[in-house]
């Protein structure tokens, strides 16, 4: 069931319309009349009514955001000259104009729905704590009382902190504490800012930070820590640093302790395995001891998502691991670790998401739990406070890569065996979340159940369901969502074991970014573990534009074409499809094998940020620099679990 | 390693520099709190310093450190302190961009602190009056749309469907299926623009109410549209948007005051440039 839609860009729309054939097959009686879907989750109504639909169980509108944003309050960003604060970052994400770190006016073409500002916990902020016993402060009876309470165990200390928070909120802070030596820590200020800008139903500002372990020599084991709750369960804590140890198990212990003592909920999102020199998905503990059941369960519990796409390269897969994947090759940062120490080819295997998804299922065979059951997340990892992943509006990774004529050629880092320049930065990192409301709780819950997908920037709408009971009519774009939820599981879910000769069907629906490029194709990426415990992968082209002309040959498709004009940094939507809607049944399904399936959608070729720079600044950019690419979206997988 | 200037990021990740920066902060803080510690080869851990370490641990782990953990906190502190002092005696704190920038970062973070004056009702009313555009609520629109993929649909077919709709045909079963909602209830016009494209949003914002219009072109295809209700953009009274106005007032004040702070500080310095500036 391939629905083929070929749509020209708006300028061409009417002209193409004139030459089209009549096609009205959808006006059929087999679809329910009056399927009403509202634009906003909060305003969904049954047809004819204006009250929210009380029966609606599923998310209607994808919420776009960035789970990885640094500001000038991150020590490295600040040292690199960033001055923007978390408040600036949130205002920018909400669509406000802000002055960039280089003094330029910066604004998003389209605001985000949510943001997680994740400044590094190490060296965050200033003095941090109320100091104890200082006579100057103890002269104030309120401060003295708080000080004494802080010495009387956790409950009293928490009560004192809450009083302090309240005093600050109601502007009844003792004068002595308002002396700038004793200001609230950067963390508390960050929490306050997020509280101020978080508007349930309209914009979500998460309370979050980054735990930044570089192991011993720059092996990137970073995690973004995202809280579900509000200031009451977060403001009084101190984010975990890596001063004592860079062992991720220490973070998991901290997260467990947080949940136990506050009742709040929290998750962690690892990223940049590509800069970990083999350590992100290594199959041993941090100190080299073998994996244990406890370790496997902790990782699975705290880390539901992995950040695939961001400014420092794509982490989905690598050509050496996925030689049959034609699209594994672009935007890779695969020459060293975070400190530039050279990477050996043997390290790729434990650095990339898809390989980890495969390894995780193999480890599940030994431990009963899959430690790498990662859904898809994306974030920019900007260190400017500006979450801008649009190619035509790319604000760079650091202050030094904010827009300028020669930024493409700036030195990013002199690695041991590679001189990395800023043109290698990838303008990537938008995350789509299928949440039932734009609130911290709803978005966090969707992250936790992995109903998420990653894109390199474009706002491609993507739905994906797996189930055993779908019929042909369910492949209709109008029905796919209600059928998907009624009869199957969405992205991030688990399929039960097949009974008898059952084979699962997957429903796929992708729609182009309404302000962006048409779609080339939708693929299913499958990974599985055979009876000998060996992992495999396969890529299926399932839906594509112009199927009358583009025929599969040996599983491969002819290229979609290329309408990019580098002289003007433009493209035309005269190729590709507006929507790709259809289904997939795995021809090699084996009910005894663990497997995962995810969708990847590719756009037609478009100009890369370097091409926009070349035109905007009229500069000649070196021949080594890629100027166009095919942007993409990848869904969280659906896992198949045999009996 | 690259040259020092170019590799600030690499340096920023150096644990030694973290020690130096943190140590410097601690030194500045405790230097005046505990004047008795000034002997450069004597490290005294006072009760209040230990209390601080313990409290820091408690606020991270929500429990007190064990005795062994407390020893480790002290050891780590002593280690930092010794290496830090050795480094200072070598003059490693001089002319270091990283330390300078770290101090600037901390200085600005402290200056960030709101001066804690509360806006009066008059302040907010004045701000709202001066910046109405920031607070206007977008138009709210309810409409039906029937989608066509122009690549497979003729304009004649669209016209025929439009005629049928004008005679009362059910829009929910006409046109072609798409991932866009067919019926939008009380949608904010800016969200309509985000889901259908900016041009479409503009057209829906001014389409006549109660009749089928189109074809309108969106970012995804062409549409016949009937707007059934539309509330114009409006500026709510202050009482309804007090929190937003206060937030914007504070933000505005903050950005102006941090500039003022620098100007004031700069006024106290003589800047003498003896170098030849090209």
mmCIF file of N, CA, C and O in Angstrom, chain A residues 169-220:
data_model
loop_
_atom_site.group_PDB
_atom_site.id
_atom_site.type_symbol
_atom_site.label_atom_id
_atom_site.label_comp_id
_atom_site.label_asym_id
_atom_site.label_seq_id
_atom_site.Cartn_x
_atom_site.Cartn_y
_atom_site.Cartn_z
ATOM 1 N N UNK A 169 11.301 34.072 47.263
ATOM 2 C CA UNK A 169 10.193 34.284 46.336
ATOM 3 C C UNK A 169 9.314 35.439 46.793
ATOM 4 O O UNK A 169 8.768 36.177 45.989
ATOM 5 N N UNK A 170 9.172 35.578 48.104
ATOM 6 C CA UNK A 170 8.294 36.636 48.612
ATOM 7 C C UNK A 170 9.082 37.881 48.999
ATOM 8 O O UNK A 170 8.564 38.784 49.646
ATOM 9 N N UNK A 171 10.321 37.861 48.588
ATOM 10 C CA UNK A 171 11.211 39.015 48.826
ATOM 11 C C UNK A 171 11.308 39.364 50.305
ATOM 12 O O UNK A 171 11.258 40.522 50.710
ATOM 13 N N UNK A 172 11.382 38.330 51.126
ATOM 14 C CA UNK A 172 11.553 38.550 52.560
ATOM 15 C C UNK A 172 12.886 37.982 53.018
ATOM 16 O O UNK A 172 13.025 37.504 54.135
ATOM 17 N N UNK A 173 13.847 37.995 52.123
ATOM 18 C CA UNK A 173 15.147 37.457 52.429
ATOM 19 C C UNK A 173 15.841 38.349 53.456
ATOM 20 O O UNK A 173 15.812 39.578 53.331
ATOM 21 N N UNK A 174 16.465 37.733 54.465
ATOM 22 C CA UNK A 174 17.240 38.566 55.394
ATOM 23 C C UNK A 174 18.293 39.368 54.620
ATOM 24 O O UNK A 174 18.930 38.835 53.718
ATOM 25 N N UNK A 175 18.446 40.603 54.997
ATOM 26 C CA UNK A 175 19.356 41.506 54.284
ATOM 27 C C UNK A 175 20.754 40.916 54.110
ATOM 28 O O UNK A 175 21.352 41.033 53.045
ATOM 29 N N UNK A 176 21.218 40.279 55.184
ATOM 30 C CA UNK A 176 22.600 39.796 55.137
ATOM 31 C C UNK A 176 22.793 38.778 54.015
ATOM 32 O O UNK A 176 23.845 38.662 53.435
ATOM 33 N N UNK A 177 21.724 38.049 53.696
ATOM 34 C CA UNK A 177 21.840 37.043 52.637
ATOM 35 C C UNK A 177 21.765 37.654 51.253
ATOM 36 O O UNK A 177 22.056 37.008 50.261
ATOM 37 N N UNK A 178 21.307 38.890 51.176
ATOM 38 C CA UNK A 178 21.228 39.511 49.869
ATOM 39 C C UNK A 178 22.556 40.135 49.470
ATOM 40 O O UNK A 178 22.711 40.600 48.345
ATOM 41 N N UNK A 179 23.484 40.125 50.395
ATOM 42 C CA UNK A 179 24.844 40.525 50.054
ATOM 43 C C UNK A 179 25.318 39.608 48.934
ATOM 44 O O UNK A 179 25.066 38.416 48.937
ATOM 45 N N UNK A 180 26.003 40.177 47.955
ATOM 46 C CA UNK A 180 26.297 39.369 46.773
ATOM 47 C C UNK A 180 27.231 38.186 47.036
ATOM 48 O O UNK A 180 27.304 37.265 46.240
ATOM 49 N N UNK A 181 27.897 38.182 48.189
ATOM 50 C CA UNK A 181 28.727 37.015 48.491
ATOM 51 C C UNK A 181 27.878 35.771 48.688
ATOM 52 O O UNK A 181 28.343 34.665 48.578
ATOM 53 N N UNK A 182 26.624 35.966 49.047
ATOM 54 C CA UNK A 182 25.810 34.814 49.428
ATOM 55 C C UNK A 182 24.637 34.587 48.474
ATOM 56 O O UNK A 182 23.613 34.086 48.853
ATOM 57 N N UNK A 183 24.800 35.003 47.261
ATOM 58 C CA UNK A 183 23.678 34.860 46.333
ATOM 59 C C UNK A 183 23.351 33.396 46.106
ATOM 60 O O UNK A 183 24.162 32.506 46.339
ATOM 61 N N UNK A 184 22.146 33.197 45.623
ATOM 62 C CA UNK A 184 21.742 31.840 45.276
ATOM 63 C C UNK A 184 22.704 31.283 44.239
ATOM 64 O O UNK A 184 23.307 32.005 43.465
ATOM 65 N N UNK A 185 22.844 29.986 44.240
ATOM 66 C CA UNK A 185 23.749 29.364 43.281
ATOM 67 C C UNK A 185 23.176 29.476 41.884
ATOM 68 O O UNK A 185 22.004 29.760 41.677
ATOM 69 N N UNK A 186 24.030 29.216 40.905
ATOM 70 C CA UNK A 186 23.592 29.250 39.517
ATOM 71 C C UNK A 186 22.465 28.247 39.295
ATOM 72 O O UNK A 186 21.542 28.489 38.522
ATOM 73 N N UNK A 187 22.543 27.124 39.994
ATOM 74 C CA UNK A 187 21.483 26.124 39.846
ATOM 75 C C UNK A 187 20.139 26.680 40.303
ATOM 76 O O UNK A 187 19.132 26.576 39.614
ATOM 77 N N UNK A 188 20.146 27.296 41.477
ATOM 78 C CA UNK A 188 18.889 27.837 41.982
ATOM 79 C C UNK A 188 18.355 28.919 41.067
ATOM 80 O O UNK A 188 17.154 29.012 40.817
ATOM 81 N N UNK A 189 19.263 29.722 40.546
ATOM 82 C CA UNK A 189 18.819 30.760 39.616
ATOM 83 C C UNK A 189 18.247 30.146 38.349
ATOM 84 O O UNK A 189 17.253 30.633 37.805
ATOM 85 N N UNK A 190 18.893 29.085 37.886
ATOM 86 C CA UNK A 190 18.394 28.423 36.683
ATOM 87 C C UNK A 190 16.986 27.898 36.931
ATOM 88 O O UNK A 190 16.087 28.073 36.108
ATOM 89 N N UNK A 191 16.809 27.261 38.082
ATOM 90 C CA UNK A 191 15.479 26.729 38.418
ATOM 91 C C UNK A 191 14.450 27.863 38.442
ATOM 92 O O UNK A 191 13.352 27.741 37.883
ATOM 93 N N UNK A 192 14.826 28.973 39.047
ATOM 94 C CA UNK A 192 13.891 30.105 39.125
ATOM 95 C C UNK A 192 13.501 30.604 37.734
ATOM 96 O O UNK A 192 12.344 30.934 37.476
ATOM 97 N N UNK A 193 14.494 30.667 36.856
ATOM 98 C CA UNK A 193 14.210 31.138 35.491
ATOM 99 C C UNK A 193 13.253 30.178 34.789
ATOM 100 O O UNK A 193 12.282 30.584 34.150
ATOM 101 N N UNK A 194 13.520 28.876 34.938
ATOM 102 C CA UNK A 194 12.661 27.896 34.276
ATOM 103 C C UNK A 194 11.233 27.968 34.820
ATOM 104 O O UNK A 194 10.267 27.837 34.084
ATOM 105 N N UNK A 195 11.118 28.210 36.126
ATOM 106 C CA UNK A 195 9.778 28.348 36.707
ATOM 107 C C UNK A 195 9.045 29.553 36.116
ATOM 108 O O UNK A 195 7.850 29.515 35.855
ATOM 109 N N UNK A 196 9.796 30.605 35.901
ATOM 110 C CA UNK A 196 9.194 31.843 35.422
ATOM 111 C C UNK A 196 8.701 31.695 33.972
ATOM 112 O O UNK A 196 7.692 32.270 33.588
ATOM 113 N N UNK A 197 9.429 30.929 33.184
ATOM 114 C CA UNK A 197 9.094 30.840 31.757
ATOM 115 C C UNK A 197 8.296 29.598 31.399
ATOM 116 O O UNK A 197 7.847 29.452 30.269
ATOM 117 N N UNK A 198 8.161 28.670 32.313
ATOM 118 C CA UNK A 198 7.380 27.472 32.029
ATOM 119 C C UNK A 198 5.898 27.838 32.088
ATOM 120 O O UNK A 198 5.414 28.303 33.109
ATOM 121 N N UNK A 199 5.198 27.635 30.976
ATOM 122 C CA UNK A 199 3.769 27.971 30.938
ATOM 123 C C UNK A 199 2.999 26.759 30.452
ATOM 124 O O UNK A 199 2.906 26.527 29.241
ATOM 125 N N UNK A 200 2.456 25.970 31.382
ATOM 126 C CA UNK A 200 1.764 24.742 30.977
ATOM 127 C C UNK A 200 0.728 25.011 29.888
ATOM 128 O O UNK A 200 -0.042 25.960 29.981
ATOM 129 N N UNK A 201 0.763 24.179 28.853
ATOM 130 C CA UNK A 201 -0.167 24.339 27.740
ATOM 131 C C UNK A 201 0.383 25.186 26.622
ATOM 132 O O UNK A 201 -0.107 25.153 25.498
ATOM 133 N N UNK A 202 1.445 25.947 26.921
ATOM 134 C CA UNK A 202 1.965 26.871 25.916
ATOM 135 C C UNK A 202 3.440 26.641 25.625
ATOM 136 O O UNK A 202 3.857 26.499 24.484
ATOM 137 N N UNK A 203 4.232 26.597 26.678
ATOM 138 C CA UNK A 203 5.674 26.408 26.496
ATOM 139 C C UNK A 203 6.227 25.705 27.734
ATOM 140 O O UNK A 203 5.913 26.084 28.858
ATOM 141 N N UNK A 204 7.060 24.689 27.489
ATOM 142 C CA UNK A 204 7.633 23.942 28.610
ATOM 143 C C UNK A 204 9.118 24.242 28.742
ATOM 144 O O UNK A 204 9.871 24.115 27.774
ATOM 145 N N UNK A 205 9.515 24.665 29.935
ATOM 146 C CA UNK A 205 10.934 24.886 30.251
ATOM 147 C C UNK A 205 11.301 23.870 31.331
ATOM 148 O O UNK A 205 10.874 23.999 32.475
ATOM 149 N N UNK A 206 12.043 22.843 30.930
ATOM 150 C CA UNK A 206 12.408 21.807 31.890
ATOM 151 C C UNK A 206 13.449 22.301 32.881
ATOM 152 O O UNK A 206 14.258 23.180 32.565
ATOM 153 N N UNK A 207 13.447 21.682 34.042
ATOM 154 C CA UNK A 207 14.541 21.836 34.997
ATOM 155 C C UNK A 207 15.514 20.708 34.690
ATOM 156 O O UNK A 207 15.127 19.533 34.678
ATOM 157 N N UNK A 208 16.761 21.048 34.385
ATOM 158 C CA UNK A 208 17.681 20.052 33.834
ATOM 159 C C UNK A 208 19.126 20.533 33.960
ATOM 160 O O UNK A 208 19.373 21.719 34.154
ATOM 161 N N UNK A 209 20.052 19.603 33.869
ATOM 162 C CA UNK A 209 21.471 19.957 33.817
ATOM 163 C C UNK A 209 22.218 18.870 33.070
ATOM 164 O O UNK A 209 21.637 17.831 32.752
ATOM 165 N N UNK A 210 23.484 19.126 32.763
ATOM 166 C CA UNK A 210 24.294 18.073 32.152
ATOM 167 C C UNK A 210 25.336 17.584 33.134
ATOM 168 O O UNK A 210 26.065 18.377 33.738
ATOM 169 N N UNK A 211 25.394 16.248 33.265
ATOM 170 C CA UNK A 211 26.447 15.591 34.042
ATOM 171 C C UNK A 211 27.518 15.200 33.040
ATOM 172 O O UNK A 211 27.271 14.433 32.109
ATOM 173 N N UNK A 212 28.715 15.765 33.223
ATOM 174 C CA UNK A 212 29.690 15.792 32.145
ATOM 175 C C UNK A 212 30.938 14.990 32.484
ATOM 176 O O UNK A 212 31.974 15.541 32.834
ATOM 177 N N UNK A 213 30.819 13.681 32.358
ATOM 178 C CA UNK A 213 31.990 12.844 32.623
ATOM 179 C C UNK A 213 32.833 12.692 31.364
ATOM 180 O O UNK A 213 32.331 12.297 30.313
ATOM 181 N N UNK A 214 34.094 13.016 31.479
ATOM 182 C CA UNK A 214 35.029 12.809 30.376
ATOM 183 C C UNK A 214 35.977 11.661 30.688
ATOM 184 O O UNK A 214 37.099 11.623 30.183
ATOM 185 N N UNK A 215 35.499 10.720 31.526
ATOM 186 C CA UNK A 215 36.310 9.597 31.958
ATOM 187 C C UNK A 215 37.676 10.120 32.394
ATOM 188 O O UNK A 215 37.744 11.063 33.173
ATOM 189 N N UNK A 216 38.755 9.559 31.882
ATOM 190 C CA UNK A 216 40.064 10.021 32.353
ATOM 191 C C UNK A 216 40.762 10.923 31.347
ATOM 192 O O UNK A 216 41.493 11.824 31.716
ATOM 193 N N UNK A 217 40.528 10.673 30.071
ATOM 194 C CA UNK A 217 41.283 11.434 29.064
ATOM 195 C C UNK A 217 40.383 11.959 27.947
ATOM 196 O O UNK A 217 40.762 11.944 26.782
ATOM 197 N N UNK A 218 39.185 12.418 28.312
ATOM 198 C CA UNK A 218 38.340 13.044 27.293
ATOM 199 C C UNK A 218 37.408 12.099 26.566
ATOM 200 O O UNK A 218 36.958 12.393 25.469
ATOM 201 N N UNK A 219 37.114 10.945 27.195
ATOM 202 C CA UNK A 219 36.139 10.040 26.591
ATOM 203 C C UNK A 219 34.749 10.509 27.016
ATOM 204 O O UNK A 219 34.401 10.495 28.192
ATOM 205 N N UNK A 220 33.958 10.882 26.032
ATOM 206 C CA UNK A 220 32.675 11.531 26.294
ATOM 207 C C UNK A 220 31.645 10.539 26.821
ATOM 208 O O UNK A 220 31.164 9.686 26.090
#
